[in-house]
PDB file of C-alpha atoms in Angstrom:
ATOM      1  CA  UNK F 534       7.540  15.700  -5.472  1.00  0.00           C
ATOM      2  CA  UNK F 535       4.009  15.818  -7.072  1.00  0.00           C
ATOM      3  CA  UNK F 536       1.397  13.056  -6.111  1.00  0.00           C
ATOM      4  CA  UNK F 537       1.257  12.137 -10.017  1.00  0.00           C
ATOM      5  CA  UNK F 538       4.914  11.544 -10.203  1.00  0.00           C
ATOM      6  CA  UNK F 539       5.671   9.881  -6.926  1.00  0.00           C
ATOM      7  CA  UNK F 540       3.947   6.866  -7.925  1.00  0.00           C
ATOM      8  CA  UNK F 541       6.850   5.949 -10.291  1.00  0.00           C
ATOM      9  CA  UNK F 542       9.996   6.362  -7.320  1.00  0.00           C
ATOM     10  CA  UNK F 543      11.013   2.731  -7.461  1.00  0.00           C
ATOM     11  CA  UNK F 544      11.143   2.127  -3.539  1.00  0.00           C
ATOM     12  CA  UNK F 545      12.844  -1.270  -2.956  1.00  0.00           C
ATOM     13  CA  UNK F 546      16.311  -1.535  -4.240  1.00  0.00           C
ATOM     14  CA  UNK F 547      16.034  -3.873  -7.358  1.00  0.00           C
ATOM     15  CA  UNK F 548      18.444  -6.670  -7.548  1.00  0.00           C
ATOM     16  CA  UNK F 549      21.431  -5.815 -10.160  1.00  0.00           C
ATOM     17  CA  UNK F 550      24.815  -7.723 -10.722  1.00  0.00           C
ATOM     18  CA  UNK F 551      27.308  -5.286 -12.353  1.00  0.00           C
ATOM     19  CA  UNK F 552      29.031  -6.650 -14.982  1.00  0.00           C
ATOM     20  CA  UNK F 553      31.532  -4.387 -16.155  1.00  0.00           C
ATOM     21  CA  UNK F 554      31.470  -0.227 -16.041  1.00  0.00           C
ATOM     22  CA  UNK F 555      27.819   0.307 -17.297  1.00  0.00           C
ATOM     23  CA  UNK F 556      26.753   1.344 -13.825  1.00  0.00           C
ATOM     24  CA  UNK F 557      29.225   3.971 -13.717  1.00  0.00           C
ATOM     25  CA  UNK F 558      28.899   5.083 -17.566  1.00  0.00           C
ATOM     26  CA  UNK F 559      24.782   5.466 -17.041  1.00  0.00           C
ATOM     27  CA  UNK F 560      25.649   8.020 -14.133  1.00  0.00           C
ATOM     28  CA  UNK F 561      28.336  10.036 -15.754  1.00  0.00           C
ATOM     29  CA  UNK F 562      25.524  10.345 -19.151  1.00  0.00           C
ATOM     30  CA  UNK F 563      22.677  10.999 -16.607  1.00  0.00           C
ATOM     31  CA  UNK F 564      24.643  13.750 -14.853  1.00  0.00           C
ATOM     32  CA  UNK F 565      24.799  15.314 -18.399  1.00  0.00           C
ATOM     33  CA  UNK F 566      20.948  13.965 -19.502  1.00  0.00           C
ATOM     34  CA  UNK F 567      22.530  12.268 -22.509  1.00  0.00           C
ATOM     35  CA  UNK F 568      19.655  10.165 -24.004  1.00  0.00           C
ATOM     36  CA  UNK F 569      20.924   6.833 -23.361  1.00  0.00           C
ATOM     37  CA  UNK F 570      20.713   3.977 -25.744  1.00  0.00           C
ATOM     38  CA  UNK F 571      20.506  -0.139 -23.908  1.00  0.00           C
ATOM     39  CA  UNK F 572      21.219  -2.709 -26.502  1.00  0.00           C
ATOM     40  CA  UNK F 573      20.999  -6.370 -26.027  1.00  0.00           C
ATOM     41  CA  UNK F 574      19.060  -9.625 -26.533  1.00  0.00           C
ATOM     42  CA  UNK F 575      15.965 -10.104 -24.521  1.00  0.00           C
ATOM     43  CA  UNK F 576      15.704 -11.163 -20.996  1.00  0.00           C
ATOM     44  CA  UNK F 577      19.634  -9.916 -20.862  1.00  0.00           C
ATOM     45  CA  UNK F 578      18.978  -7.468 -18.315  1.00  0.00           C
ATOM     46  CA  UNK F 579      18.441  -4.154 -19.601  1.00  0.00           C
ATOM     47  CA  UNK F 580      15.043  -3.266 -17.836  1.00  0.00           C
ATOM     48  CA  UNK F 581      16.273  -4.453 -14.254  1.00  0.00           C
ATOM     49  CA  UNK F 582      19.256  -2.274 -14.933  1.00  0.00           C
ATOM     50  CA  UNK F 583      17.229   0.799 -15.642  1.00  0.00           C
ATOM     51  CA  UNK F 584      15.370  -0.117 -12.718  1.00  0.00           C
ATOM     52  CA  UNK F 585      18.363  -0.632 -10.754  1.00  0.00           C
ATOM     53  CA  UNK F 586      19.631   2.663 -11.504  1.00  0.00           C
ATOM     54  CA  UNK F 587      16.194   5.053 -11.302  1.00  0.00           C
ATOM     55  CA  UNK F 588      16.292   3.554  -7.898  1.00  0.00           C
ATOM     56  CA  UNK F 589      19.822   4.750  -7.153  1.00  0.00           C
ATOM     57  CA  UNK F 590      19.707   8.226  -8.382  1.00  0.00           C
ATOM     58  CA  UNK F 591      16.357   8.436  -6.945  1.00  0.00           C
ATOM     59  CA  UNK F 592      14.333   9.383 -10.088  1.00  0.00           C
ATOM     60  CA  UNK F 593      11.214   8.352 -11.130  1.00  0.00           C
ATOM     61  CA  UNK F 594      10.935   5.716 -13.715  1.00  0.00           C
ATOM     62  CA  UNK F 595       8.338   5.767 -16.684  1.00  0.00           C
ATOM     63  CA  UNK F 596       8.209   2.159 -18.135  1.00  0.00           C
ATOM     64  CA  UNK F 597       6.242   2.306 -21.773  1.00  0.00           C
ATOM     65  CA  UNK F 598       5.721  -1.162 -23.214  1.00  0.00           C
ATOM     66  CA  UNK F 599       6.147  -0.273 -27.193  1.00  0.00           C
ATOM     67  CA  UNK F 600       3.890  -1.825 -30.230  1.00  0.00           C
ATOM     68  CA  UNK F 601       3.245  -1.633 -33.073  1.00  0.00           C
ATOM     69  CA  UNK F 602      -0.215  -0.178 -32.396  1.00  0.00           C
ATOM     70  CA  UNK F 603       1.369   2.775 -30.092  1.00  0.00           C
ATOM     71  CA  UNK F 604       0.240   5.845 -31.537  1.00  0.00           C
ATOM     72  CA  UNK F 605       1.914   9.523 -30.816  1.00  0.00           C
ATOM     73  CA  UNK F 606      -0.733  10.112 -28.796  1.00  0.00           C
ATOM     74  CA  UNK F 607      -0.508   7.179 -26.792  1.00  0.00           C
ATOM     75  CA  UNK F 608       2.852   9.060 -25.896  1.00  0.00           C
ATOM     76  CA  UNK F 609       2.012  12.541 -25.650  1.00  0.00           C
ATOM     77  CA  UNK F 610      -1.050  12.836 -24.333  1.00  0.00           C
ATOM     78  CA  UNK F 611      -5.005  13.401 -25.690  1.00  0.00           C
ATOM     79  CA  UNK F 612      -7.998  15.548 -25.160  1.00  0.00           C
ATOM     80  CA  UNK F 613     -10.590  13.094 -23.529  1.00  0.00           C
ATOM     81  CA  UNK F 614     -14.537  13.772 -22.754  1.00  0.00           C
ATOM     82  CA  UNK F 615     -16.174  13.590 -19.424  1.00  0.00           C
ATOM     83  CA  UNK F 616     -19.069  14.969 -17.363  1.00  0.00           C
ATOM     84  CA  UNK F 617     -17.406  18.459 -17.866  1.00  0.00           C
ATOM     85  CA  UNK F 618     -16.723  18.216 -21.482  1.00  0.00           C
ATOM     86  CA  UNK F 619     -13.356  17.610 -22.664  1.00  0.00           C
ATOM     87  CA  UNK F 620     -10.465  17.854 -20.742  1.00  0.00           C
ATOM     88  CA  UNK F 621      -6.371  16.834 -21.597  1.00  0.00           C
ATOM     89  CA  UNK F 622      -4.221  13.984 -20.412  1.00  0.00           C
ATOM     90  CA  UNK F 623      -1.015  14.051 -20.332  1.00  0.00           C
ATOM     91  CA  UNK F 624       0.781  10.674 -21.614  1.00  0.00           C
ATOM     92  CA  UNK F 625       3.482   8.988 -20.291  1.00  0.00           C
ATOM     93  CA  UNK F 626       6.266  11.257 -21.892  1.00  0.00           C
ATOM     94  CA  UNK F 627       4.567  14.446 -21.232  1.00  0.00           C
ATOM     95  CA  UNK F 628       4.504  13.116 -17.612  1.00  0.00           C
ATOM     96  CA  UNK F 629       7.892  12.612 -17.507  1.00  0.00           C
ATOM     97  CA  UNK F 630       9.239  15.502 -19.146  1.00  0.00           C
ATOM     98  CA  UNK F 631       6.906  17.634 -17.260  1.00  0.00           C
ATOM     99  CA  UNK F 632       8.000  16.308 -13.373  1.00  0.00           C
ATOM    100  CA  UNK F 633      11.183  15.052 -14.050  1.00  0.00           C
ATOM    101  CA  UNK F 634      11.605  11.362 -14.671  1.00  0.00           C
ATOM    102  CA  UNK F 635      13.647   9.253 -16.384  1.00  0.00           C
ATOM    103  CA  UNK F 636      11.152   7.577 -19.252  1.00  0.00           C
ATOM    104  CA  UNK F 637      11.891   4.054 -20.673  1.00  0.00           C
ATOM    105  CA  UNK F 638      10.852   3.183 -24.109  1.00  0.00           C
ATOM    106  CA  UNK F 639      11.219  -0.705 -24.015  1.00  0.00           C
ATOM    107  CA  UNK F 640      11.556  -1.914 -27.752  1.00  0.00           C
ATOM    108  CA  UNK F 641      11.214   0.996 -29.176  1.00  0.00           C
ATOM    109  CA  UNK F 642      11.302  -0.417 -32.433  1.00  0.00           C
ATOM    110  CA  UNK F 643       7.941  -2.029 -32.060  1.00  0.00           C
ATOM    111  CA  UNK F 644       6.596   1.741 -32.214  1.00  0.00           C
ATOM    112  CA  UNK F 645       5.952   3.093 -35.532  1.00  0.00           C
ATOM    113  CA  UNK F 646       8.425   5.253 -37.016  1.00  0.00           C
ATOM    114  CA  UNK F 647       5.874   8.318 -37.511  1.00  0.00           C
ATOM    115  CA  UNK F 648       5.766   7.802 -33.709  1.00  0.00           C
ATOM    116  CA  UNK F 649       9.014   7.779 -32.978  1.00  0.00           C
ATOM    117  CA  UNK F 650       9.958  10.923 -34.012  1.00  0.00           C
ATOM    118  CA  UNK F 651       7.998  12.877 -31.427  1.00  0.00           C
ATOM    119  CA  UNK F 652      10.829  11.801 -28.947  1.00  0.00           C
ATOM    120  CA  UNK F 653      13.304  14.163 -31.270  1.00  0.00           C
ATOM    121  CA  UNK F 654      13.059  17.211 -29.862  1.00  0.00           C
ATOM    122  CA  UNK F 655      13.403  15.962 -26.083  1.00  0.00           C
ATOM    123  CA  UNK F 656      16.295  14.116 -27.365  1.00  0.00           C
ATOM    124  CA  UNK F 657      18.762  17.315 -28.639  1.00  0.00           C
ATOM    125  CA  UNK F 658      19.720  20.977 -27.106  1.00  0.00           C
ATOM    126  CA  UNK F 659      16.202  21.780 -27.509  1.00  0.00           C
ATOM    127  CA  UNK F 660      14.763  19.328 -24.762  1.00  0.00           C
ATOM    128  CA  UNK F 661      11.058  20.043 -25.373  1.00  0.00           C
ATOM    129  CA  UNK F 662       8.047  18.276 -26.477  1.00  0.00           C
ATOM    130  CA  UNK F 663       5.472  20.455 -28.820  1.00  0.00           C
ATOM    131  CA  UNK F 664       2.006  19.195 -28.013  1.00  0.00           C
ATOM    132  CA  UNK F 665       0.397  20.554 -31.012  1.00  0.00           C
ATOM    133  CA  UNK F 666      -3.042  19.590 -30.428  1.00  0.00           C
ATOM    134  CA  UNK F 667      -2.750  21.526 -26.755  1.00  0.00           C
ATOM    135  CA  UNK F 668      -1.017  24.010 -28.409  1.00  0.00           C
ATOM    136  CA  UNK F 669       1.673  23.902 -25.392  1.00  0.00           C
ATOM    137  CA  UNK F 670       5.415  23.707 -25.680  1.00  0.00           C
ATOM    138  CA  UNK F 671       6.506  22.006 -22.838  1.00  0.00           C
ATOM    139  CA  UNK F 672      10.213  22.638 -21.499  1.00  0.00           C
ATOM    140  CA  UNK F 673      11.641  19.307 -20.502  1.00  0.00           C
ATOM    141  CA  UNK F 674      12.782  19.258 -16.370  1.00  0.00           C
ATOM    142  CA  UNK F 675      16.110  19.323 -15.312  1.00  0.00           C
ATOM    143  CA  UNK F 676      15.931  15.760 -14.228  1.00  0.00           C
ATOM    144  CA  UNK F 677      14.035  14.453 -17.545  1.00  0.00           C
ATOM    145  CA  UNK F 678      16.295  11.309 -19.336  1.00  0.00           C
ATOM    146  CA  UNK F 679      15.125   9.582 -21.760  1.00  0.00           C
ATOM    147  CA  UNK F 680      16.264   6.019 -22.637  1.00  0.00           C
ATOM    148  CA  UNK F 681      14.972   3.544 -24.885  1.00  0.00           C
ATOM    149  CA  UNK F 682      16.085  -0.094 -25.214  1.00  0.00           C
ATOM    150  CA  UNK F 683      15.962  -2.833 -28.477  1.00  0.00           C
ATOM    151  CA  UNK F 684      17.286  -6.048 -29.344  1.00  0.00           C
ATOM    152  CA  UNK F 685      19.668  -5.588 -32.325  1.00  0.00           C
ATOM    153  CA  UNK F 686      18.856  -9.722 -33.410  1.00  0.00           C
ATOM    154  CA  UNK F 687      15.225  -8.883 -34.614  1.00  0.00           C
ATOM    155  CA  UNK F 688      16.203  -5.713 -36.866  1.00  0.00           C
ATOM    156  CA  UNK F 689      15.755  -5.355 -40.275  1.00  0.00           C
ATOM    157  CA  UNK F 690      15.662  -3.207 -42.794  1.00  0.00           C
ATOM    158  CA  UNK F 691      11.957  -2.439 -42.676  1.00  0.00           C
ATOM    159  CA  UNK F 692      11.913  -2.254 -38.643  1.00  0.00           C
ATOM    160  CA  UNK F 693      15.091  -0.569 -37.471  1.00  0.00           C
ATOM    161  CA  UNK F 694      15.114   3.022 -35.754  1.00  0.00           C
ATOM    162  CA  UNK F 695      16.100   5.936 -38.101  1.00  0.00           C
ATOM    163  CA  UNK F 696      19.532   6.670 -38.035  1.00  0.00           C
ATOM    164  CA  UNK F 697      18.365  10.365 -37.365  1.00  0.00           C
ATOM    165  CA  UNK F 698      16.808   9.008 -33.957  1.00  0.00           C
ATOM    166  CA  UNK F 699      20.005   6.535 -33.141  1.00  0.00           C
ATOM    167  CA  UNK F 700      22.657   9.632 -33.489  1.00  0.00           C
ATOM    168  CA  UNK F 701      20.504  11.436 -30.822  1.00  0.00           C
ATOM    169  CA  UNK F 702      21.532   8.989 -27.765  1.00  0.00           C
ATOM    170  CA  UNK F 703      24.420   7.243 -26.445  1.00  0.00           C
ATOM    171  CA  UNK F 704      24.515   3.239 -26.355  1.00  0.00           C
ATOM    172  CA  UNK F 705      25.319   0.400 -23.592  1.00  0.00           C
ATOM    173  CA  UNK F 706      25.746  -2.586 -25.198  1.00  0.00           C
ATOM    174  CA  UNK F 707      24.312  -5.707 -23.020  1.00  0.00           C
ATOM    175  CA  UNK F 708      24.779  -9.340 -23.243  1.00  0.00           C
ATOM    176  CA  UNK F 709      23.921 -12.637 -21.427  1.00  0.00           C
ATOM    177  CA  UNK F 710      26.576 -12.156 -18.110  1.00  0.00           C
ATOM    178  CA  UNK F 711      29.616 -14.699 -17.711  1.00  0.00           C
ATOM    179  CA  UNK F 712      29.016 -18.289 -16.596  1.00  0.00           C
ATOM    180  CA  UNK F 713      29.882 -17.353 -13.270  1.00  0.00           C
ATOM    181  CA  UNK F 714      28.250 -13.978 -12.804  1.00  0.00           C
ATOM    182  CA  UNK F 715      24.641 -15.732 -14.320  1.00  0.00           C
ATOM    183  CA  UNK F 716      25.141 -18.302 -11.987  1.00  0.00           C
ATOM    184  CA  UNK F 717      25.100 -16.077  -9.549  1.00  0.00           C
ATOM    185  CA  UNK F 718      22.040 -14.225 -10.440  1.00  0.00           C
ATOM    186  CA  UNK F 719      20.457 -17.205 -10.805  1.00  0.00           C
ATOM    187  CA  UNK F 720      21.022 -18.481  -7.408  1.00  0.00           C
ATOM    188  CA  UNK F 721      20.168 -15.028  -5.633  1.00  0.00           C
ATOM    189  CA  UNK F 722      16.916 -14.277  -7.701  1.00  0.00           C
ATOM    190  CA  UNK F 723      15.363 -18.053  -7.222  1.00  0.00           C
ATOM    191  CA  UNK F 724      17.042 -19.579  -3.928  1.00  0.00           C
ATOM    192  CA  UNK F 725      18.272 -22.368  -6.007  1.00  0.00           C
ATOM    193  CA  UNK F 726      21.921 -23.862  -5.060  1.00  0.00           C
ATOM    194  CA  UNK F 727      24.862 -22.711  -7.117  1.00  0.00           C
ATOM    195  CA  UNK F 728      25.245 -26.143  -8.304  1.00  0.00           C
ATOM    196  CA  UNK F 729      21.880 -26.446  -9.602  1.00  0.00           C
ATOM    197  CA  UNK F 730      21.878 -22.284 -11.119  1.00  0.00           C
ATOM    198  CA  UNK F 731      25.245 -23.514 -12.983  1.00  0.00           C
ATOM    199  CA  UNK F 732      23.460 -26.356 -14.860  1.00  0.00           C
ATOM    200  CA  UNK F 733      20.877 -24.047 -15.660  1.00  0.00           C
ATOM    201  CA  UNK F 734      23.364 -22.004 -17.324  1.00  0.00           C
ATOM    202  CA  UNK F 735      25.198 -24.370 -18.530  1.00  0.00           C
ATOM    203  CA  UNK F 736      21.960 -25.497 -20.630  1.00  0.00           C
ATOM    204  CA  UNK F 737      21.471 -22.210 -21.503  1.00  0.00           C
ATOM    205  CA  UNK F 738      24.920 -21.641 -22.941  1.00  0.00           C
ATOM    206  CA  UNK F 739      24.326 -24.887 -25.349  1.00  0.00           C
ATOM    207  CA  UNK F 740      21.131 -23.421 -26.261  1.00  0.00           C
ATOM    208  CA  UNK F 741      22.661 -20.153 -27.317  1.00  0.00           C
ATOM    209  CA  UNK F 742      24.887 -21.416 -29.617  1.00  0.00           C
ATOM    210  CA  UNK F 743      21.928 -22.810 -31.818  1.00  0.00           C
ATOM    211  CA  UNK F 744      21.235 -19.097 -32.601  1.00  0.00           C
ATOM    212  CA  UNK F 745      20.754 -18.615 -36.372  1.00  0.00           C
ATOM    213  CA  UNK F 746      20.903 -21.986 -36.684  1.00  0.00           C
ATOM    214  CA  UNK F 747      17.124 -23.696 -35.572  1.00  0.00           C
ATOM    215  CA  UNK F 748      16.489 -20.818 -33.059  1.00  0.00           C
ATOM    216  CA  UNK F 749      15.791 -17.969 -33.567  1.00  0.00           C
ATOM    217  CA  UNK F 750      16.661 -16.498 -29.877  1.00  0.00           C
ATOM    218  CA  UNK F 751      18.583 -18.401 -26.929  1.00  0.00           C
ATOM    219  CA  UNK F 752      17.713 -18.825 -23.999  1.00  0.00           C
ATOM    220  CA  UNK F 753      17.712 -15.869 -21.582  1.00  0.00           C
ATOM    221  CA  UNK F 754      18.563 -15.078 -18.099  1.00  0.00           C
ATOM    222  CA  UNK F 755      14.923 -14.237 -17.381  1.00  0.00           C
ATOM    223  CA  UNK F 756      13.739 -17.972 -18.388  1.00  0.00           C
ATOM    224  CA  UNK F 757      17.000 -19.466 -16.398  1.00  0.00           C
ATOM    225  CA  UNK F 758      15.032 -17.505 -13.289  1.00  0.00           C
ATOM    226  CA  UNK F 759      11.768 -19.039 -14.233  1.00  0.00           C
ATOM    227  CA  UNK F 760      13.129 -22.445 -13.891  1.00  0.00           C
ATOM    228  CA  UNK F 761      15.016 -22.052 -10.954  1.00  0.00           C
ATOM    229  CA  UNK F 762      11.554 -20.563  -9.179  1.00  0.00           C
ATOM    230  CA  UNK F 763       9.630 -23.828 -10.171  1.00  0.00           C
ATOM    231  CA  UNK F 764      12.432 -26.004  -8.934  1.00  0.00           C
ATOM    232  CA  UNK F 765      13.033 -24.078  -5.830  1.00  0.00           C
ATOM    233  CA  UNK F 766       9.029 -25.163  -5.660  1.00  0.00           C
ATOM    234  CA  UNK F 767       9.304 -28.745  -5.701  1.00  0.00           C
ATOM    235  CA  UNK F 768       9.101 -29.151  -9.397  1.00  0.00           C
ATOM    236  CA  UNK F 769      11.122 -32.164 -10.720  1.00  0.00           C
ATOM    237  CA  UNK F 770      14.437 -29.992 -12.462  1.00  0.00           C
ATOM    238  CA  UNK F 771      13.333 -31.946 -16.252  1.00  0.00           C
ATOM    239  CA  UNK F 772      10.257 -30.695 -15.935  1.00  0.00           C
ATOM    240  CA  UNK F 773      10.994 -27.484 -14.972  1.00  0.00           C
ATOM    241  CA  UNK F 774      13.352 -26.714 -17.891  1.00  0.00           C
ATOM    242  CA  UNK F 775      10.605 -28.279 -20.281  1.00  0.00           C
ATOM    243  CA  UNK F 776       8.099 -25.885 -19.278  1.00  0.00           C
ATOM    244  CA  UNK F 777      10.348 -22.823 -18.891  1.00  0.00           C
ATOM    245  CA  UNK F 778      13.039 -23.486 -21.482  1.00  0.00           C
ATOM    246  CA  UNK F 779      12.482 -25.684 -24.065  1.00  0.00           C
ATOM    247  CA  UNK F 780       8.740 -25.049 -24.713  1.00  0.00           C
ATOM    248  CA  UNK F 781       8.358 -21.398 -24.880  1.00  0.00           C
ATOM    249  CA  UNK F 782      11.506 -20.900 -27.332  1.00  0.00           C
ATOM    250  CA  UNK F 783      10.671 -23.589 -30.314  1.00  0.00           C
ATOM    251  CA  UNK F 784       7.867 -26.024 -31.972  1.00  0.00           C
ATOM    252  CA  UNK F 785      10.273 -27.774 -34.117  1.00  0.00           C
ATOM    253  CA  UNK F 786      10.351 -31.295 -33.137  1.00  0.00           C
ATOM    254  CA  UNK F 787      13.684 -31.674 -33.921  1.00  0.00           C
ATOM    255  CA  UNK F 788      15.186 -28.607 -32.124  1.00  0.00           C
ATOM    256  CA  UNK F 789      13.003 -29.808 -29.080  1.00  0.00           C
ATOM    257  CA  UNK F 790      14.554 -33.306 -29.012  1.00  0.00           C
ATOM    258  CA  UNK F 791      17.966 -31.868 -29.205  1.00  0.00           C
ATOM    259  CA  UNK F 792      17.191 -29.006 -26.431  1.00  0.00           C
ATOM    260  CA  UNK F 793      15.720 -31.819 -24.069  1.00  0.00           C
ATOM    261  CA  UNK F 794      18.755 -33.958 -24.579  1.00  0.00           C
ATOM    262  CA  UNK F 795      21.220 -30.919 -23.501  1.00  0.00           C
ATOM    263  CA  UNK F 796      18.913 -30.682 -20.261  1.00  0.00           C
ATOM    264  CA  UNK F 797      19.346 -34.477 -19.868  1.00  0.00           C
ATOM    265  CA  UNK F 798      23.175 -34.331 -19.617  1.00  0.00           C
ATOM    266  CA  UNK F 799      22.878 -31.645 -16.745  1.00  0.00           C
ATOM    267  CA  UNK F 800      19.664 -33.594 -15.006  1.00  0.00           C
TER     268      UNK F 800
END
């Protein structure tokens, strides 16, 4: 494997509960390079379980970060100036269709549209990517995947991906796990007891079901892992879930009050 591609092997097994068959779905559309599709709210899971399973097949993993100021270029690659004059770079997708890895498109729907579409002819029997200012046709690798993730909850109409991009990749649906599965991530990512990552939960379950109605987004594994680290660190456990779960998701007075009561009951 090339120096500029072994940078991305994730080395250290990344910690991944299964929750039901995805594991073993993502291999079977790997085996066959399907484009994959991972759908969910954020801080479900969804990067940690591409991580997770780069690190398993032992591929390298391309992570881009998508916004709304991504341009195609910012994908594909540019012609830059140096000392020498002007020379190309390759961008993240080129890399990864080039060497073989699997690249990630987190929120893809952040991305402009007109800059979507460059992934669509890496994403059908032609597996290539034209880079027209190059004037080079590369061939994707046998190993090149490409997945991209969103969070159905903040589409609309005017910032959804084309259904001509959508019917090019398969789909895993994610969620927030079961009670008791969280609970257990919980506990194993921050050290807390089980007693302590079930309130947590618990809170976060009450806060969930505000969705649509004050809140925009519940509370997410991710910030259940946050507060667990500061209480694992001596932090009082109200505190904690001020600073890591009320705070960050609302400024509405109201909805505070009512989110600060739910930790009360638990602490």
């Amino acid at each position: 494997m090339s120096p500029e591609i072994d940078q991305y092997l994730v080395r250290n097994m990344p910690y991944y509960r299964t929750v039901a068959d995805e594991v073993d779905l993502y291999e079977a559309a790997y085996s066959v390079r399907m484009p994959m599709m991972l759908k969910g709210p954020t801080g479900c899971g969804k990067t940690r379980f591409i991580e997770y399973m780069a690190w398993k097949l032992g591929k390298p993993l391309i992570t881009v970060a998508c916004n709304e100021h991504m341009t195609a270029s910012d994908l594909i690659g540019r012609f830059l100036l140096d000392a020498s004059g002007t020379r190309w770079q390759d961008g993240p997708l080129a890399i990864a269709a080039r060497f073989g890895a699997i690249c990630y498109l987190d929120e893809v729907v952040e991305a402009r549209q007109d800059t979507t579409v460059v992934i669509h002819p890496l994403t059908d029997a032609r597996r290539v990517l034209p880079l027209e200012k190059k004037g080079e046709l590369v061939q994707a690798h046998p190993d090149f995947q490409m997945v991209i993730s969103y969070n159905p909850g903040y589409q609309s109409l005017m910032k959804d991906l084309k259904q001509s991009t959508k019917q090019r990749f398969g789909a895993l649906d994610f969620n927030y796990p079961a009670h008791d599965i969280e609970t257990e991530i919980v506990a194993h990512e921050t050290g807390v007891s089980a007693e302590i990552a079930g309130k947590l939960v618990s809170i976060a379950e009450r806060a969930r079901n505000l969705k649509g109605h004050g809140l925009d987004e519940g509370i997410s594994t991710r910030m259940l892992i946050y507060a667990g680290s500061l209480i694992t660190k001596g932090v009082e456990p109200l505190a904690a879930c001020r600073v890591t779960l009320v705070r960050p998701i609302t400024d509405d007075p109201d909805m505070r009050d009512a989110l600060d009561a739910a930790v009360g009951t638990f602490f």
